[in-house]
mmCIF file of C-alpha atoms and ligand atoms in Angstrom:
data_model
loop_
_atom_site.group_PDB
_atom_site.id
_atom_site.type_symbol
_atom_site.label_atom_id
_atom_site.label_comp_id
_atom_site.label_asym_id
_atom_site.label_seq_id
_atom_site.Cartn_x
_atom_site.Cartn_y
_atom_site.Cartn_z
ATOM 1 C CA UNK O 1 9.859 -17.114 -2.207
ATOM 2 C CA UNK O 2 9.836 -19.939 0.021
ATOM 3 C CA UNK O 3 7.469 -22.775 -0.648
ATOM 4 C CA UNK O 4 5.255 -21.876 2.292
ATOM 5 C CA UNK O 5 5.432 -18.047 3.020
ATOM 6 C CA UNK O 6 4.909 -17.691 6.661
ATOM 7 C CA UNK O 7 5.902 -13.812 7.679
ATOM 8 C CA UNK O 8 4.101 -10.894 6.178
ATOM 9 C CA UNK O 9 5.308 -7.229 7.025
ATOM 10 C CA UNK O 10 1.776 -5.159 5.918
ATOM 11 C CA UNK O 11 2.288 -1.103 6.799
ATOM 12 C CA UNK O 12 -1.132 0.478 7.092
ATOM 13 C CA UNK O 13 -2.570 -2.204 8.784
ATOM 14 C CA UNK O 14 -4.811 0.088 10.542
ATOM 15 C CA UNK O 15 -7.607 0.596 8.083
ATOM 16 C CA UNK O 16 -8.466 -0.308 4.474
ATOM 17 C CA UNK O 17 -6.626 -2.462 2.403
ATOM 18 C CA UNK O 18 -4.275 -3.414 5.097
ATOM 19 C CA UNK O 19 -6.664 -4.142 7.878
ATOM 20 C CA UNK O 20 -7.936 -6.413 5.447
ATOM 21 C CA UNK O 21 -4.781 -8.100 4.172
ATOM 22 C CA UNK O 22 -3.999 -9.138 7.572
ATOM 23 C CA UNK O 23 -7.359 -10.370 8.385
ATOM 24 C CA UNK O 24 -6.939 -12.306 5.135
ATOM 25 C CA UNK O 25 -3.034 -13.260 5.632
ATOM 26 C CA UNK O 26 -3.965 -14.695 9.171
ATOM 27 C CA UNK O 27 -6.846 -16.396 7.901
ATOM 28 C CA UNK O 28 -4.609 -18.291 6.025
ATOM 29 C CA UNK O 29 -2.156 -19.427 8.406
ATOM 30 C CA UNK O 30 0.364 -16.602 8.094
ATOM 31 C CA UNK O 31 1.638 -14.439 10.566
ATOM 32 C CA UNK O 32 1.592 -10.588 10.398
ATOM 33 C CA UNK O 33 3.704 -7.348 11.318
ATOM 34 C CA UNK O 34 0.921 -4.829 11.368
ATOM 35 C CA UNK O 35 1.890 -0.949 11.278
ATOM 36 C CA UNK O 36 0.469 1.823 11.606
ATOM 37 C CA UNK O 37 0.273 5.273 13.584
ATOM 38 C CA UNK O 38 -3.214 4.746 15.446
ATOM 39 C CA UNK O 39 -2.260 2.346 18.468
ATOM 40 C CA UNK O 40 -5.796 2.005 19.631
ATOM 41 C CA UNK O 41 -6.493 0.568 16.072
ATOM 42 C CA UNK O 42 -3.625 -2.023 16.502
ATOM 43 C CA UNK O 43 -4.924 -3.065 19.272
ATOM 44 C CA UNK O 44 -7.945 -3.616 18.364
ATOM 45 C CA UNK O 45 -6.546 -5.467 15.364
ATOM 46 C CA UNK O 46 -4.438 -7.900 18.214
ATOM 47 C CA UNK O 47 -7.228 -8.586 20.305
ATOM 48 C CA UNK O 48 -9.664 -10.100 17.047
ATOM 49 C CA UNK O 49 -6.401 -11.784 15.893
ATOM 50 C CA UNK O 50 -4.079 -12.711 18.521
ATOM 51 C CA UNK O 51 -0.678 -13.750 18.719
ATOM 52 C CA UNK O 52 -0.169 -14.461 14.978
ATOM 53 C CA UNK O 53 -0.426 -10.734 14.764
ATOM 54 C CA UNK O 54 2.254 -7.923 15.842
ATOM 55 C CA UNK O 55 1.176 -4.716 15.927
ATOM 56 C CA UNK O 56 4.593 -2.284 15.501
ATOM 57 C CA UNK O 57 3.612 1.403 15.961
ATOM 58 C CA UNK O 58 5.192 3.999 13.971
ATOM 59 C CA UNK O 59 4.763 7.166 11.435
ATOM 60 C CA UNK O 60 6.433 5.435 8.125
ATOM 61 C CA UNK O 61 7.712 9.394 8.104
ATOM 62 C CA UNK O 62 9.905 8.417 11.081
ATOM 63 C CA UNK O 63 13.231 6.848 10.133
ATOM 64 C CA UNK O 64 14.356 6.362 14.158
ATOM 65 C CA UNK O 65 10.938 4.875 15.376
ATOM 66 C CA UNK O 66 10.796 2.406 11.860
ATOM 67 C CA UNK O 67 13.977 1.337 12.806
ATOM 68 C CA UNK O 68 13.646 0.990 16.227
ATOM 69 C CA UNK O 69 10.307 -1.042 15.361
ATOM 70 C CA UNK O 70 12.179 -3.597 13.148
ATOM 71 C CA UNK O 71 14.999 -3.641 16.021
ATOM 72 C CA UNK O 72 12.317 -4.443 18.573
ATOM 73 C CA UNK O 73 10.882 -7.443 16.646
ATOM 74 C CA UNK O 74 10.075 -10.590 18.456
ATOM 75 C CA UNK O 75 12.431 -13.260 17.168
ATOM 76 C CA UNK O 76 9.615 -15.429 15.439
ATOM 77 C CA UNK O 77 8.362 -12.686 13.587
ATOM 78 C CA UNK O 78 12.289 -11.550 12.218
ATOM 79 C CA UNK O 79 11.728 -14.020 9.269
ATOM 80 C CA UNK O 80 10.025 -11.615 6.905
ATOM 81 C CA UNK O 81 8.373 -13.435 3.885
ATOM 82 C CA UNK O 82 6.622 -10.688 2.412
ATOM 83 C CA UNK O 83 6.735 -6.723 2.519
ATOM 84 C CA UNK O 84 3.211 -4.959 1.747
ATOM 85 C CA UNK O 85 4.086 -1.319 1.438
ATOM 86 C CA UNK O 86 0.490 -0.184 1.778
ATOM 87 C CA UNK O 87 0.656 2.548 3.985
ATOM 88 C CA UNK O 88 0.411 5.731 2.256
ATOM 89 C CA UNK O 89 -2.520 8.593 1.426
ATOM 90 C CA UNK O 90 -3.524 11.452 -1.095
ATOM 91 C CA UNK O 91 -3.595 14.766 0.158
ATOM 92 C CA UNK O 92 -5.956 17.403 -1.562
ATOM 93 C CA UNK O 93 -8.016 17.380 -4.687
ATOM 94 C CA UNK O 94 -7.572 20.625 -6.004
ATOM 95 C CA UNK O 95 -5.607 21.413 -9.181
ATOM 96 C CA UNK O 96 -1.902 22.287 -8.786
ATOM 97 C CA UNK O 97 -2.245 25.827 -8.873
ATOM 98 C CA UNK O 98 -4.505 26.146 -5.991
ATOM 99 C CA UNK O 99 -2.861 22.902 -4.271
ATOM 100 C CA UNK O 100 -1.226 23.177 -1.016
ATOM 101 C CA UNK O 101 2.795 22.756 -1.001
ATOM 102 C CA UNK O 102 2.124 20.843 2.771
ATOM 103 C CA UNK O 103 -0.236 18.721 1.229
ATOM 104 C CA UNK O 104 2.618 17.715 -1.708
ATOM 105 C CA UNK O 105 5.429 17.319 1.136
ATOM 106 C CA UNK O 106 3.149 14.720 2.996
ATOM 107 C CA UNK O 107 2.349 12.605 0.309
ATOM 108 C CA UNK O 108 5.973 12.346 -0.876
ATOM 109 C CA UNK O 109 7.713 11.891 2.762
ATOM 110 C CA UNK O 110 4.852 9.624 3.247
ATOM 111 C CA UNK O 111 4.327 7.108 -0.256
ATOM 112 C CA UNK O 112 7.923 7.882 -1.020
ATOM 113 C CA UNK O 113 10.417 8.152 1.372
ATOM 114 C CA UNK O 114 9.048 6.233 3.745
ATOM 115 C CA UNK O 115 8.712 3.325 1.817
ATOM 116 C CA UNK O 116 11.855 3.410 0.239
ATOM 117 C CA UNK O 117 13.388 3.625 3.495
ATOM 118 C CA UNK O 118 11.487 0.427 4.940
ATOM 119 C CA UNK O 119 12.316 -1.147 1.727
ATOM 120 C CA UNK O 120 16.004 -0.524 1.928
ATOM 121 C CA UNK O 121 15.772 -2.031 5.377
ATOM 122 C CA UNK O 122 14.182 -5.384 4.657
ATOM 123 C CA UNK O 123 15.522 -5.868 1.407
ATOM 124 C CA UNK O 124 18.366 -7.961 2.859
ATOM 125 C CA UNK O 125 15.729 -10.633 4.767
ATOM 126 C CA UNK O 126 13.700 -10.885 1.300
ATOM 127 C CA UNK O 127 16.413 -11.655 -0.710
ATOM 128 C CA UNK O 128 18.146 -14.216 2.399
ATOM 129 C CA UNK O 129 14.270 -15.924 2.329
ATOM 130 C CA UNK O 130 13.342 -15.413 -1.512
ATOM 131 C CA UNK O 131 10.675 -13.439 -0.523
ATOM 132 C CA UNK O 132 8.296 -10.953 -2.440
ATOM 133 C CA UNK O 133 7.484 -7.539 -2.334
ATOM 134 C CA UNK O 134 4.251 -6.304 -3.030
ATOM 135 C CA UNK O 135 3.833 -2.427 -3.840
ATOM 136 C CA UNK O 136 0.559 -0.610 -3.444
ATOM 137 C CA UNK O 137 0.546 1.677 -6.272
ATOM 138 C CA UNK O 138 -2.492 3.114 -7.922
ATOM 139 C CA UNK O 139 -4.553 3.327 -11.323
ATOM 140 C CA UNK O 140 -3.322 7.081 -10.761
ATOM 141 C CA UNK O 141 0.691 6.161 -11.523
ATOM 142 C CA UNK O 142 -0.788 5.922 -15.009
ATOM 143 C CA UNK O 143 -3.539 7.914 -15.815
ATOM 144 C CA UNK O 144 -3.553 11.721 -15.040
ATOM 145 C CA UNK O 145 -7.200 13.407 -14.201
ATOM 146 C CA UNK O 146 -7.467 17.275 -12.937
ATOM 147 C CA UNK O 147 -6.267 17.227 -9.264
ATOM 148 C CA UNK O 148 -4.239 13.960 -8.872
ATOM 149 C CA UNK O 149 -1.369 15.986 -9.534
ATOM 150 C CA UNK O 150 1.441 14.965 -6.930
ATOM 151 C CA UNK O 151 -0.615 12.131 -5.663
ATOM 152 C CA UNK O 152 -0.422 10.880 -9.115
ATOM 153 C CA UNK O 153 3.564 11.873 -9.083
ATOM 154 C CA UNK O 154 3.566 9.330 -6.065
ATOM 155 C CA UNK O 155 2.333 6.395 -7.889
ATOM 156 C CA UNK O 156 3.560 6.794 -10.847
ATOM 157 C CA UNK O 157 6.888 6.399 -8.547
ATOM 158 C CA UNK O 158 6.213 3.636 -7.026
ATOM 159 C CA UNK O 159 5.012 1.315 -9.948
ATOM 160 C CA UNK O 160 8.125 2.484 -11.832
ATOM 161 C CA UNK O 161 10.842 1.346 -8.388
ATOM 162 C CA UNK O 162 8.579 -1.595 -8.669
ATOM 163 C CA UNK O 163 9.899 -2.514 -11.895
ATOM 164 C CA UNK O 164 13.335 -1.518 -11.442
ATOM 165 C CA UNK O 165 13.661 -3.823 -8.662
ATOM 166 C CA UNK O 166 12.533 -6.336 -10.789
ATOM 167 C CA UNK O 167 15.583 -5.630 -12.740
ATOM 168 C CA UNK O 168 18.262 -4.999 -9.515
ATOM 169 C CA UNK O 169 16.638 -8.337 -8.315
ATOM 170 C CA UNK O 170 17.028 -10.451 -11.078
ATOM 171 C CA UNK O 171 18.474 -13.807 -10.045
ATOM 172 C CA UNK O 172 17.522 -13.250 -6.266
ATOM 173 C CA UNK O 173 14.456 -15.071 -6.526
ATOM 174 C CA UNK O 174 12.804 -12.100 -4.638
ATOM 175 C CA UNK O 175 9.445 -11.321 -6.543
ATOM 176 C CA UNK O 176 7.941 -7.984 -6.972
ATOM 177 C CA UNK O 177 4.835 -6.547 -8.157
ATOM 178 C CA UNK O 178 2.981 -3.487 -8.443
ATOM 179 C CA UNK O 179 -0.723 -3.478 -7.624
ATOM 180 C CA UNK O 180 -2.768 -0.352 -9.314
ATOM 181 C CA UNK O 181 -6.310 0.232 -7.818
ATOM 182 C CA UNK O 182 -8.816 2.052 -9.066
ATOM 183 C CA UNK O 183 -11.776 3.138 -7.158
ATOM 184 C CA UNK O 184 -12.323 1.350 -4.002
ATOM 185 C CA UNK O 185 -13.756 2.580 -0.353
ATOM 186 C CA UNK O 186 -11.764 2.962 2.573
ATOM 187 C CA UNK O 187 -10.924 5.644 4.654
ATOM 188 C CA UNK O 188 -8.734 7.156 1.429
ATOM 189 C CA UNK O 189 -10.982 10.242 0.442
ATOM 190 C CA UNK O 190 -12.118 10.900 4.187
ATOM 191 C CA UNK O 191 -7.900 11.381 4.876
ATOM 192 C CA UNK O 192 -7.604 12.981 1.314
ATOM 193 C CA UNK O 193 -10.228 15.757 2.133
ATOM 194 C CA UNK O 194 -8.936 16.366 5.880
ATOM 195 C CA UNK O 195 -12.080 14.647 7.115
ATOM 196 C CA UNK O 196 -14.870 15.257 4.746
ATOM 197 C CA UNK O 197 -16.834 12.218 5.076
ATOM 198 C CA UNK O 198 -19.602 13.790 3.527
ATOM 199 C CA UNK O 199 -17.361 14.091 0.455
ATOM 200 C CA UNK O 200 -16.560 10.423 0.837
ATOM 201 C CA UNK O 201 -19.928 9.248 0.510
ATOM 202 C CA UNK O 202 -20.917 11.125 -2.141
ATOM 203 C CA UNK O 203 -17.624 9.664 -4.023
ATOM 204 C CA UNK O 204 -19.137 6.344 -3.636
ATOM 205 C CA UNK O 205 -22.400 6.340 -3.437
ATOM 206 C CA UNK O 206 -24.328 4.431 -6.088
ATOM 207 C CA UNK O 207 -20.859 3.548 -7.720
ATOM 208 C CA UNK O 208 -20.923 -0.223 -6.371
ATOM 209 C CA UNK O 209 -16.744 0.879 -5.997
ATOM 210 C CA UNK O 210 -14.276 -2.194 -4.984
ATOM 211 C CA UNK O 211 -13.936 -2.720 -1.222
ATOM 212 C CA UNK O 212 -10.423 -3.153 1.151
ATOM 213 C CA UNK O 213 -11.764 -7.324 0.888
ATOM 214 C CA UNK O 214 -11.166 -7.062 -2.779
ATOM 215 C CA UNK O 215 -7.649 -5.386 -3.000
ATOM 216 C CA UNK O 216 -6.929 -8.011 0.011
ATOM 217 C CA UNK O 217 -7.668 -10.998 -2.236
ATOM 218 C CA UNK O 218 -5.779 -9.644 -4.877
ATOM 219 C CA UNK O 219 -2.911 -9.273 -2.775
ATOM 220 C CA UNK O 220 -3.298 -12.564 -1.427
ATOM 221 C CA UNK O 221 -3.427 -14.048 -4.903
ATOM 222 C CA UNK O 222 -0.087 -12.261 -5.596
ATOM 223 C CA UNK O 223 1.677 -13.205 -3.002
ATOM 224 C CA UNK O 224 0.401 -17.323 -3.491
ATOM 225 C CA UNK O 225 1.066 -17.855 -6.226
ATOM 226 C CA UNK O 226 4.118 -20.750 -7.491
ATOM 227 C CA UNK O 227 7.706 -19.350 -6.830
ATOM 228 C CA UNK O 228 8.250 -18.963 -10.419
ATOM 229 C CA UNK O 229 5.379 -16.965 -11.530
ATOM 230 C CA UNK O 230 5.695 -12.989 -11.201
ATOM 231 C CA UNK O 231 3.057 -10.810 -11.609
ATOM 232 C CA UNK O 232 5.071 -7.381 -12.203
ATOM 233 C CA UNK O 233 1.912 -5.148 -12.092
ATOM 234 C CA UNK O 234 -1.785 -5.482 -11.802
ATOM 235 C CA UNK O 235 -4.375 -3.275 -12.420
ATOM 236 C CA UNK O 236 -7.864 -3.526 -10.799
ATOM 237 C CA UNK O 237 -11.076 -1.063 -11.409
ATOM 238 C CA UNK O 238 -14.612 -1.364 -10.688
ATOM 239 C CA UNK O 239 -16.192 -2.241 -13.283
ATOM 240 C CA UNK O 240 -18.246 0.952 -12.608
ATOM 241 C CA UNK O 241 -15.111 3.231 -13.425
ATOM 242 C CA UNK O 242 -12.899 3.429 -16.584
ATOM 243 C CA UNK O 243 -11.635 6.483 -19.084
ATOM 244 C CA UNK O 244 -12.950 9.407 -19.486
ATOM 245 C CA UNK O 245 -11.503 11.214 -23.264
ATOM 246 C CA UNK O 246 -9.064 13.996 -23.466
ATOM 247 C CA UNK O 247 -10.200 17.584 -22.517
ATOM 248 C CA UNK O 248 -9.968 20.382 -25.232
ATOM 249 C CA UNK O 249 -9.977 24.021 -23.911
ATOM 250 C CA UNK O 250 -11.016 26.453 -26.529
ATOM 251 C CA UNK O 251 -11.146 30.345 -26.457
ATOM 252 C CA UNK O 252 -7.993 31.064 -25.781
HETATM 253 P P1 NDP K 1 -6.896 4.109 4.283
HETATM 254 O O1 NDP K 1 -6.864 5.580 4.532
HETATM 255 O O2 NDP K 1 -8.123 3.362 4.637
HETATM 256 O O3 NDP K 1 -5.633 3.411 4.966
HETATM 257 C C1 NDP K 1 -4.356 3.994 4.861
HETATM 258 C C2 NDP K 1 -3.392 3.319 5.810
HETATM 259 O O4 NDP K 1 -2.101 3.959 5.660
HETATM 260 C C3 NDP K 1 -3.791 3.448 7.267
HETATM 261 O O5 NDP K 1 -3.584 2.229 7.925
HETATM 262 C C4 NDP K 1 -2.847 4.511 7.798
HETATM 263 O O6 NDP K 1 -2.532 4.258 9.164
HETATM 264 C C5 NDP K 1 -1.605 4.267 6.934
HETATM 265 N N1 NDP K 1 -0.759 5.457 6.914
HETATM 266 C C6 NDP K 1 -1.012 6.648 6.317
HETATM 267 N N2 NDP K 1 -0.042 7.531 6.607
HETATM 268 C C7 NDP K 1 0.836 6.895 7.414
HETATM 269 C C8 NDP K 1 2.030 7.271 8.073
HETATM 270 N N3 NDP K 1 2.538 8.507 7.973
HETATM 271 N N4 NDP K 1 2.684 6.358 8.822
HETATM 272 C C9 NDP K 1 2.186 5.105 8.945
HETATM 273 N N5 NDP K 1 1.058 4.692 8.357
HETATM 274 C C10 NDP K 1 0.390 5.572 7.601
HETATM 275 O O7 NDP K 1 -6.616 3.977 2.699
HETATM 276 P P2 NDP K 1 -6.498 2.714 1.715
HETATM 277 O O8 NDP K 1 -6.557 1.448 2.432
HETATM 278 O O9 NDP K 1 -7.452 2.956 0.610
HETATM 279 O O10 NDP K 1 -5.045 2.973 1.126
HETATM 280 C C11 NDP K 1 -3.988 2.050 1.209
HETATM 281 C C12 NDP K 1 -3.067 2.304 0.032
HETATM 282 O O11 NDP K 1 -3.784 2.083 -1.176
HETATM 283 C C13 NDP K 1 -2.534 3.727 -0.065
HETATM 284 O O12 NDP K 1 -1.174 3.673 -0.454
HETATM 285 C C14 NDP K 1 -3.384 4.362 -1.171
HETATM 286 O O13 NDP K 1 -2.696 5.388 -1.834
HETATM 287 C C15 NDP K 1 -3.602 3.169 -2.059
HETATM 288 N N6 NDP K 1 -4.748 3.211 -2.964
HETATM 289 C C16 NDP K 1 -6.019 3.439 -2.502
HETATM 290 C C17 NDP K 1 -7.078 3.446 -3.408
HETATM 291 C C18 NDP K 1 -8.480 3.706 -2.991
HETATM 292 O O14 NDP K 1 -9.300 4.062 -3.864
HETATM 293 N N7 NDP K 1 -8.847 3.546 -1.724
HETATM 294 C C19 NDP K 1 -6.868 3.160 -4.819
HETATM 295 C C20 NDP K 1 -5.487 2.951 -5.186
HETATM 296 C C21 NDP K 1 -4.484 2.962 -4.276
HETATM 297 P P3 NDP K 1 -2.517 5.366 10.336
HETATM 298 O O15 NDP K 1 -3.425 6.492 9.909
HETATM 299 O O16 NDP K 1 -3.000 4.632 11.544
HETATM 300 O O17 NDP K 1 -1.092 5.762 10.431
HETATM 301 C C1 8X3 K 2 -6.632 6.105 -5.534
HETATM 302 C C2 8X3 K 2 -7.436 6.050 -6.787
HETATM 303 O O1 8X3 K 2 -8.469 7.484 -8.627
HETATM 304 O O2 8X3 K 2 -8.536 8.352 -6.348
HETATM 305 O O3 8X3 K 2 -5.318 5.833 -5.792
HETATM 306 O O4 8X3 K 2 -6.462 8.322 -7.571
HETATM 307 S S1 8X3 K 2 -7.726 7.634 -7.357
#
């Protein structure tokens, strides 16, 4: 990366974790593409942080309107320092049997395919700036629990591309890393349960889980540190959360 970072692509600027990365990257002195499907929320997002933010509309499921998006770019944000792939969402908690198949085809066009296909695009610009790349996995690419099932599938993706850039990248300078949160509140289990906030709060409640401020500060951290240094993944929990043992099904 470049001594002093200046661009930061963050997709799924709109809530959570990347609402608060680019409140934290602007902070800073950076400037930010936000994304994101909910224009009212990117412009809300512009007007508390003006210019040094660009809010670029589209589904991350929509290969024309991405590309039309990074097309349309004003020419002082075309230097991109930094891609967050963020965006993304769990569909469903039930187990895979009683899972729906629409629910599965979301999450995979969605944490999948659409960021490979925004990766593949600004690949080129990372490795012309000696950028980074900072992937939004999930404590669920690496441990299974009843109900993650293609959720888990998704993550478990992403933190694995994450390291095999590493390896395509070598000698590019580019830095990637995979970040793995555990519990934290957002709007995550609201969209995961088609709008159960009820659910949500229950998740959380009395859990003290890690808020969209903490994964931002992580992400910040990655993305600051020295040139040399690369963090290839990091894993963050509450410290209200960790394993749970095997389960044993007897009778049969
Ligand atoms: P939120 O639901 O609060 O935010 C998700 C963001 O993703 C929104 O900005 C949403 O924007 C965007 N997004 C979802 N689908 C699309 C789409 N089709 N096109 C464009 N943007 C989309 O959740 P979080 O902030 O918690 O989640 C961010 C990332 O962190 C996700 O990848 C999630 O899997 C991961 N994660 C979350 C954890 C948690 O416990 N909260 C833990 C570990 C990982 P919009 O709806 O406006 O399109
Ligand atoms: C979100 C964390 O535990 O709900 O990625 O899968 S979990």
């Amino acid at each position: 990366m470049n001594t002093s970072p200046r661009t930061a692509l963050i997709t799924g600027a709109t809530a959570g974790f990347g609402r608060a990365a680019a409140r934290r990257f602007i902070a800073a002195g950076w400037q930010v593409i936000a994304t994101g499907r909910r224009a009212e929320r990117l412009d809300a997002l512009r007007a508390e942080l003006g210019d040094a933010l660009h809010p670029a509309r589209f589904d991350i499921r929509d290969e024309a309107a991405m590309r039309a998006a990074l097309d349309a770019l004003p020419e002082r944000f075309r230097g991109i320092d930094l891609l967050v792939n963020n965006a993304g969402l769990a569909q469903g908690t039930q187990p895979a049997q009683d899972a729906l198949l629409s629910d599965w085809k979301t999450m995979i066009d969605t944490n999948i395919t659409g960021l490979v296909t925004l990766t593949h695009a600004v690949l080129p610009t990372l490795i012309a700036r000696k950028g980074a790349l900072i992937n939004i996995s999930s404590t669920a690419a690496t441990y299974p629990y009843t109900g993650g099932n293609a959720y888990g599938g998704t993550k478990a993706f992403l933190s694995q591309f994450s390291l095999n850039l590493r390896a395509d990248l070598h000698g590019t300078g580019v830095r990637v890393t995979a970040i793995e949160p555990g519990m934290a509140e957002t709007e995550f289990t609201v969209v995961r349960t088609h709008g159960d906030q009820a659910a949500s709060d229950r998740l959380y409640a009395g859990a003290n889980p890690m808020t969209a401020e903490d994964i931002a500060e992580a992400i910040f951290w990655v993305a600051t540190l020295p040139p040399h240094l690369n963090v290839n993944r990091l894993e963050l929990m509450p410290t209200s959360q960790s394993f749970a043992g095997f389960q044993v099904h007897r009778g049969g």
